[in-house]
Coordinates of C-alpha atoms and ligand atoms in Angstrom, one line a residue:
M282 CA 77.1 228.0 61.7
P283 CA 80.3 227.2 59.9
F284 CA 83.6 228.1 61.5
P285 CA 85.6 230.5 59.3
S286 CA 88.5 227.8 59.0
D287 CA 86.1 225.4 57.6
T288 CA 85.8 227.4 54.4
N289 CA 89.0 229.3 54.6
P290 CA 91.7 227.1 55.9
D291 CA 94.5 228.7 58.0
N292 CA 97.3 227.7 55.6
E293 CA 99.7 229.9 57.1
V294 CA 99.6 228.5 60.7
F295 CA 99.3 224.9 59.4
A296 CA 102.4 225.5 56.9
L297 CA 104.4 226.5 59.9
L298 CA 103.3 223.4 61.9
E299 CA 104.3 221.2 58.9
K300 CA 107.8 223.0 59.0
E301 CA 108.1 222.3 62.6
R302 CA 107.2 218.8 62.4
I303 CA 109.9 218.2 59.6
R304 CA 112.4 220.1 61.9
Q305 CA 111.7 218.0 64.9
T306 CA 111.8 214.8 63.0
S307 CA 114.7 215.4 60.6
G308 CA 117.0 216.7 63.1
L309 CA 118.6 215.5 66.5
Q310 CA 116.6 216.8 69.4
L311 CA 119.0 217.0 72.3
I312 CA 117.3 219.4 74.5
A313 CA 117.4 217.7 77.9
S314 CA 114.1 218.9 78.9
E315 CA 112.4 218.0 75.8
N316 CA 110.8 214.5 74.3
F317 CA 108.6 213.2 71.6
T318 CA 105.2 212.6 73.4
S319 CA 103.1 209.7 72.0
P320 CA 100.2 210.3 69.5
A321 CA 97.7 209.4 72.3
V322 CA 99.1 212.1 74.5
M323 CA 98.7 214.6 71.6
H324 CA 95.2 213.3 70.7
A325 CA 93.9 213.9 74.3
T326 CA 95.7 217.4 74.2
G327 CA 93.8 218.4 71.3
S328 CA 90.6 217.1 72.4
I329 CA 87.0 218.3 73.0
L330 CA 88.0 219.1 76.5
T331 CA 89.6 222.3 75.4
N332 CA 85.9 223.7 75.2
K333 CA 85.2 223.0 79.0
Y334 CA 85.5 225.2 82.2
S335 CA 86.0 223.3 85.5
E336 CA 87.1 225.5 88.2
G337 CA 87.4 223.5 91.3
Y338 CA 88.2 220.0 91.9
P339 CA 86.4 216.5 91.2
G340 CA 83.0 216.7 93.2
K341 CA 83.3 220.4 93.9
R342 CA 83.2 222.3 90.7
Y343 CA 81.9 225.8 90.2
Y344 CA 80.3 225.2 86.8
G345 CA 77.9 222.3 85.6
G346 CA 78.6 219.8 83.1
N347 CA 81.9 218.3 84.9
V348 CA 80.8 214.8 85.3
H349 CA 83.0 213.4 82.8
V350 CA 85.6 215.7 83.5
D351 CA 85.6 214.7 87.1
D352 CA 86.4 211.2 86.1
I353 CA 89.2 212.1 83.9
E354 CA 90.8 214.4 86.5
S355 CA 90.2 211.6 89.2
L356 CA 91.8 209.0 86.9
A357 CA 94.8 211.2 86.4
I358 CA 95.2 211.6 90.1
S359 CA 94.9 208.1 91.1
R360 CA 97.3 207.0 88.3
V361 CA 99.9 209.4 89.3
K362 CA 99.6 208.6 93.0
Q363 CA 100.2 204.9 92.0
L364 CA 103.2 205.9 89.8
F365 CA 105.1 207.6 92.6
G366 CA 103.7 206.2 95.6
A367 CA 102.2 209.4 96.7
E368 CA 99.7 210.1 99.3
H369 CA 98.1 213.2 97.4
A370 CA 98.2 214.6 94.0
N371 CA 97.2 217.8 92.3
V372 CA 97.4 217.7 88.5
Q373 CA 96.2 221.0 87.7
P374 CA 99.4 223.1 87.6
H375 CA 99.8 224.6 84.1
S376 CA 103.5 224.3 84.3
G377 CA 106.5 223.5 86.7
A378 CA 106.7 227.3 87.4
S379 CA 103.1 227.2 88.3
A380 CA 103.5 224.2 90.5
N381 CA 106.5 225.6 92.4
M382 CA 104.9 228.9 92.9
A383 CA 101.7 227.3 94.2
V384 CA 103.7 225.2 96.9
Y385 CA 105.5 228.5 98.0
L386 CA 102.1 230.4 98.4
G387 CA 100.4 227.4 100.3
L388 CA 103.1 226.4 102.7
L389 CA 105.1 229.8 103.3
K390 CA 104.6 233.5 103.9
P391 CA 106.2 235.9 101.6
G392 CA 109.5 237.0 103.0
D393 CA 110.2 233.4 104.5
T394 CA 113.6 231.9 104.0
I395 CA 114.1 229.2 101.4
L396 CA 117.3 227.3 100.4
G397 CA 117.6 226.4 96.6
L398 CA 120.4 225.4 94.3
S399 CA 121.7 228.5 92.4
L400 CA 120.7 229.1 88.8
D401 CA 124.4 229.0 87.5
H402 CA 125.0 225.7 89.4
G403 CA 122.2 223.9 87.9
G404 CA 119.0 225.2 89.8
H405 CA 115.8 226.6 88.2
L406 CA 114.6 230.2 87.9
T407 CA 111.8 229.3 90.6
H408 CA 114.4 228.3 92.9
G409 CA 115.0 231.9 93.9
S410 CA 116.5 233.7 90.9
P411 CA 116.2 237.5 91.8
A412 CA 114.6 238.0 88.2
N413 CA 111.8 235.4 89.2
A414 CA 108.8 235.9 91.5
S415 CA 110.3 233.4 93.8
G416 CA 113.3 235.6 94.5
I417 CA 111.4 238.6 94.6
L418 CA 108.9 237.3 97.1
Y419 CA 110.6 235.0 99.3
N420 CA 114.4 235.2 101.0
F421 CA 116.1 232.6 98.9
V422 CA 119.6 231.6 100.0
S423 CA 121.6 229.8 97.4
Y424 CA 123.6 226.6 97.8
G425 CA 126.0 225.2 95.1
V426 CA 128.2 222.8 93.7
T427 CA 131.7 222.2 95.0
K428 CA 134.6 223.7 93.1
G429 CA 136.5 220.4 93.0
D430 CA 134.0 217.5 91.9
E431 CA 131.1 219.9 90.9
R432 CA 128.6 217.9 93.0
I433 CA 126.1 219.4 95.4
D434 CA 128.1 220.5 98.3
F435 CA 126.2 219.4 101.3
D436 CA 128.6 220.4 103.8
H437 CA 128.1 224.1 102.7
M438 CA 124.5 223.5 102.4
R439 CA 124.2 222.2 106.0
E440 CA 126.3 225.3 107.3
L441 CA 123.6 227.6 105.4
A442 CA 120.8 225.8 106.9
L443 CA 122.0 226.2 110.4
Q444 CA 123.0 229.9 109.9
H445 CA 119.8 230.9 108.0
R446 CA 117.1 228.5 109.7
P447 CA 115.1 228.0 106.2
K448 CA 111.2 227.2 106.4
M449 CA 112.0 225.1 103.3
I450 CA 114.6 223.4 101.5
V451 CA 114.1 223.0 97.8
A452 CA 116.2 220.0 96.1
G453 CA 116.0 219.9 92.3
T454 CA 117.9 220.7 89.2
T455 CA 117.7 221.6 85.6
S456 CA 121.1 221.2 84.6
Y457 CA 122.9 218.8 87.0
S458 CA 123.9 215.6 86.0
R459 CA 124.4 213.6 89.0
R460 CA 122.1 211.4 91.2
L461 CA 119.9 213.5 93.8
D462 CA 119.8 211.0 96.7
P463 CA 117.0 212.3 99.0
E464 CA 118.7 211.1 102.2
P465 CA 121.2 214.2 102.7
F466 CA 118.6 216.6 102.0
K467 CA 116.1 215.0 104.5
A468 CA 118.7 214.9 107.2
I469 CA 119.5 218.7 106.7
A470 CA 115.8 219.6 106.6
D471 CA 115.1 217.3 109.6
E472 CA 118.1 219.0 111.6
V473 CA 116.7 222.5 111.1
G474 CA 113.2 221.8 111.1
A475 CA 112.5 222.8 107.5
L476 CA 109.9 221.5 104.8
L477 CA 111.6 219.7 102.2
M478 CA 110.4 220.2 98.4
F479 CA 111.9 218.1 95.6
D480 CA 111.4 219.6 92.2
I481 CA 112.1 216.6 89.9
A482 CA 110.7 218.2 86.6
H483 CA 113.8 216.9 84.9
L484 CA 113.9 213.4 86.6
A485 CA 110.2 212.6 86.9
G486 CA 110.4 209.9 84.0
L487 CA 113.5 208.3 85.5
V488 CA 112.0 208.3 88.9
A489 CA 108.9 206.7 87.4
G490 CA 110.7 204.2 85.4
G491 CA 113.1 203.1 88.6
A492 CA 116.1 204.6 87.0
H493 CA 116.4 207.4 89.9
P494 CA 115.7 207.2 93.5
N495 CA 112.2 208.4 94.3
P496 CA 112.1 211.3 96.9
V497 CA 108.5 211.1 97.5
P498 CA 109.0 208.9 100.8
Y499 CA 111.2 211.6 102.1
A500 CA 110.0 215.0 100.8
D501 CA 106.8 216.9 102.0
I502 CA 106.3 218.1 98.5
V503 CA 107.4 216.9 95.0
T504 CA 106.7 218.9 92.2
F505 CA 107.5 218.0 88.3
T506 CA 106.4 218.7 84.9
T507 CA 105.0 216.1 82.8
H508 CA 106.7 216.8 79.5
K509 CA 110.4 216.2 79.9
T510 CA 111.6 212.6 80.8
L511 CA 108.1 211.7 81.7
R512 CA 106.9 212.0 78.1
G513 CA 103.7 213.5 78.6
P514 CA 101.8 216.8 77.6
R515 CA 103.2 220.1 78.7
G516 CA 102.2 220.8 82.1
G517 CA 103.0 220.5 85.9
C518 CA 102.1 218.3 89.0
I519 CA 102.2 218.5 92.7
L520 CA 102.5 215.3 94.9
S521 CA 102.4 215.9 98.8
K522 CA 101.9 214.3 101.9
A523 CA 98.3 214.0 103.2
Q524 CA 98.9 216.7 105.8
H525 CA 99.7 219.3 103.1
A526 CA 97.0 218.3 100.9
A527 CA 94.4 220.9 101.4
A528 CA 97.0 223.8 101.6
V529 CA 98.4 222.6 98.2
D530 CA 94.9 222.5 96.5
K531 CA 93.8 225.9 97.8
A532 CA 97.1 227.3 96.5
V533 CA 96.7 226.1 93.2
F534 CA 92.9 226.8 93.0
P535 CA 91.6 229.8 93.8
G536 CA 95.4 230.8 95.1
S537 CA 97.2 231.1 91.8
Q538 CA 95.2 229.6 88.9
G539 CA 91.6 229.8 87.4
G540 CA 90.1 227.1 85.1
P541 CA 92.2 224.0 84.9
L542 CA 93.4 222.8 81.4
E543 CA 91.2 219.6 81.5
H544 CA 92.5 218.7 78.1
V545 CA 96.1 218.6 79.1
I546 CA 95.1 217.0 82.4
A547 CA 93.5 214.1 80.2
A548 CA 96.8 213.9 78.3
K549 CA 98.4 213.6 81.6
A550 CA 96.3 210.5 82.7
V551 CA 97.4 209.1 79.4
A552 CA 101.0 209.6 80.0
F553 CA 100.8 208.4 83.6
R554 CA 99.4 205.1 82.4
E555 CA 102.2 204.9 79.7
A556 CA 104.7 205.5 82.5
L557 CA 103.0 202.7 84.4
D558 CA 103.6 200.1 81.6
P559 CA 106.6 197.9 82.2
S560 CA 108.2 199.0 78.9
F561 CA 108.7 202.5 80.5
K562 CA 111.2 201.1 82.7
V563 CA 113.1 199.7 80.0
Y564 CA 112.9 203.3 78.4
A565 CA 114.1 205.1 81.4
Q566 CA 117.0 202.7 81.9
Q567 CA 117.9 203.2 78.1
I568 CA 117.9 207.2 78.4
V569 CA 120.6 206.7 81.4
K570 CA 122.6 204.2 79.4
N571 CA 122.5 206.5 76.2
A572 CA 123.6 209.4 78.2
S573 CA 126.5 207.6 79.7
A574 CA 127.4 206.6 76.2
L575 CA 127.1 210.1 74.7
A576 CA 129.2 211.6 77.7
E577 CA 132.0 209.0 77.3
A578 CA 132.1 209.5 73.4
L579 CA 132.0 213.5 74.0
S580 CA 135.1 213.0 76.3
K581 CA 136.7 211.1 73.7
E582 CA 136.2 213.9 71.3
G583 CA 138.1 216.4 73.7
F584 CA 135.1 217.8 75.6
R585 CA 135.2 218.4 79.3
L586 CA 131.9 217.2 81.0
V587 CA 131.0 219.2 84.1
S588 CA 131.4 216.8 87.0
G589 CA 133.2 214.4 84.9
G590 CA 130.2 212.9 83.4
T591 CA 126.6 211.9 84.1
D592 CA 124.1 209.4 86.2
N593 CA 121.0 210.8 84.5
H594 CA 119.4 211.8 81.1
L595 CA 121.7 214.8 80.7
M596 CA 125.3 216.2 80.6
V597 CA 126.8 219.9 80.8
V598 CA 129.7 220.3 78.5
D599 CA 132.5 222.7 79.2
L600 CA 133.5 223.7 75.6
R601 CA 136.5 225.7 76.8
P602 CA 139.0 222.7 76.8
F603 CA 137.6 221.8 73.2
D604 CA 138.1 225.3 71.7
A605 CA 138.5 228.3 74.1
E606 CA 136.8 230.7 71.4
C607 CA 133.7 228.5 71.0
T608 CA 131.1 229.9 73.4
G609 CA 127.8 228.2 74.1
K610 CA 126.2 230.6 72.0
V611 CA 128.1 229.9 69.0
A612 CA 127.9 226.4 69.5
Q613 CA 124.0 226.4 69.8
L614 CA 124.0 228.4 66.4
V615 CA 126.4 226.0 64.5
L616 CA 124.5 223.0 65.5
D617 CA 121.3 224.4 64.9
E618 CA 122.6 224.7 61.1
A619 CA 123.8 221.2 61.3
G620 CA 120.3 220.0 62.4
I621 CA 121.4 219.2 66.1
T622 CA 119.1 221.2 68.5
L623 CA 120.5 221.7 72.0
N624 CA 121.0 224.6 74.3
K625 CA 123.7 226.9 75.5
N626 CA 124.4 226.4 79.3
T627 CA 126.4 228.0 81.9
V628 CA 129.0 226.0 83.6
P629 CA 129.6 226.4 87.3
D630 CA 131.0 229.9 87.8
D631 CA 131.0 230.7 84.4
P632 CA 132.9 234.0 83.4
R633 CA 130.5 234.6 80.6
S634 CA 126.8 235.7 80.7
P635 CA 123.7 233.6 80.5
F636 CA 123.2 234.8 77.1
V637 CA 126.9 233.7 76.0
T638 CA 127.9 231.1 78.3
S639 CA 131.0 228.6 78.1
G640 CA 128.7 225.5 77.7
V641 CA 125.9 223.5 76.3
R642 CA 123.5 221.1 77.9
I643 CA 122.9 217.8 76.1
G644 CA 119.9 215.2 76.9
T645 CA 119.2 211.9 75.4
P646 CA 115.3 211.6 76.3
S647 CA 114.3 212.5 72.7
V648 CA 116.7 210.1 70.9
T649 CA 115.9 207.4 73.3
T650 CA 112.2 207.6 72.5
Q651 CA 113.3 207.3 68.8
G652 CA 114.9 204.0 69.6
M653 CA 118.5 204.9 69.5
T654 CA 121.0 203.0 71.9
E655 CA 124.7 203.2 72.8
T656 CA 125.4 202.3 69.1
E657 CA 124.5 205.7 67.9
M658 CA 125.8 207.9 70.8
P659 CA 129.6 208.0 69.3
L660 CA 128.0 209.2 66.0
I661 CA 126.1 212.0 67.6
A662 CA 129.1 213.1 69.5
N663 CA 131.3 212.8 66.5
F664 CA 128.7 215.2 64.7
I665 CA 128.8 217.8 67.5
A666 CA 132.8 217.8 67.5
R667 CA 133.0 217.9 63.6
A668 CA 130.3 220.7 63.3
L669 CA 132.1 222.6 66.0
R670 CA 135.6 222.2 64.4
H671 CA 134.4 223.2 61.0
R672 CA 131.9 225.9 62.1
E673 CA 133.3 228.6 59.5
D674 CA 132.7 225.9 56.6
A675 CA 129.3 225.9 55.4
S676 CA 129.5 223.0 53.0
A677 CA 131.0 220.7 55.9
I678 CA 128.1 221.8 58.1
A679 CA 125.5 221.0 55.2
G680 CA 127.1 217.5 54.8
I681 CA 126.7 217.1 58.6
R682 CA 123.1 218.1 58.4
Q683 CA 122.5 215.5 55.7
E684 CA 124.2 212.7 57.9
V685 CA 122.0 213.6 61.0
A686 CA 119.1 213.5 58.5
D687 CA 120.0 210.1 57.4
L688 CA 120.4 208.9 61.1
C689 CA 117.1 210.3 62.2
S690 CA 115.5 208.7 59.1
R691 CA 116.5 205.1 60.5
F692 CA 115.0 206.1 63.8
P693 CA 111.5 207.8 63.0
A694 CA 110.0 209.4 66.1
Y695 CA 106.6 208.7 64.6
P696 CA 106.8 205.4 62.5
N697 CA 103.2 205.4 61.9
G698 CA 102.8 209.0 61.2
L699 CA 100.9 211.5 63.0
Ligands
DSN750 N1 113.1 225.2 80.7 C1 113.4 224.0 81.4 C2 114.6 223.4 81.1 O1 115.1 223.3 79.9 O2 115.3 222.7 82.0 C3 113.2 224.5 83.0 O3 112.1 225.0 83.0

């Protein structure tokens, strides 16, 4: 029986997909949590595995026909364990949020106390935001960054840990530009007898490529997404010490998820193999070099970098010294018009709401995948500065958009097409 789309193609959806392909490849993608994944990863994501149900784990499935699925999931598990040196891996979480919630479910009880970095100082919704299930179900206490150097305030965090005796400490960030050394987190967790969870959603590719310290030897649990610096498909993953393996697996399935997305798990396996390739180390180092160069160039253009700069793939830019009237919301809209995609972001203790903000977050994973280096970063900083200075001038913005497109055409994300 033919599929309806065989004879009546869905031009509506596919025309929109084509527009999105053009948007992604003709503009600068500077969202720190995005990347261009490889054609091989996309191929696996769009593969025949989308047809298959496979609740359970390799060798212990509820449905038949999982012989090849078992091999694929086992491959993903063994590759990711090798990549990070982990004792146990669960590759089924649909996302980073699902991974984090499964960890809390598996290792804690509702109402337990957890320490997490506050959202407006660079943490994540699932690190205890009152708007998120993590903050609704668990007693999160937030630590933050210092007012002076805008780096994690470990003295205050230790005081909070001694005062609240958390069951778990969550280390991990979404908009924090500095190294996250595992040792101080581990020391405080050990002092108060707390479990240590590291959420390296943003940093996974840098850790895999050796450009950032690996928390796996220190932490009870490490969670991450596979689609950011790691450059895989959209999805999540949990690594743990062997002693937590059964609790983690039970919390993912049947605790919080049903059928795993085996097409995405196949794509994760492909991405893990790519990250094991020696060239990935070069890529990870280049992301960091590009971020440093971009931060320096933005400073020269008059922007203030939160914490003064970056050690990783991203920077948070405080727009106020550049132009007190230019909010993050306005900057995001203007830069969109100029073909530069980034996101508004609060700065620490931002007087403006998260819908308006005083800053933007900028990341270099995507432009680095395109092959840009330190040479191109001052150009990008200049596009951003000029667009924001001339934000009322439509022809100036159109001109910058063309310059952006010209730059991107010299660095195609997919030189062999898609
Ligand atoms: N949305 C992700 C980010 O942009 O950092 C976090 O989940």
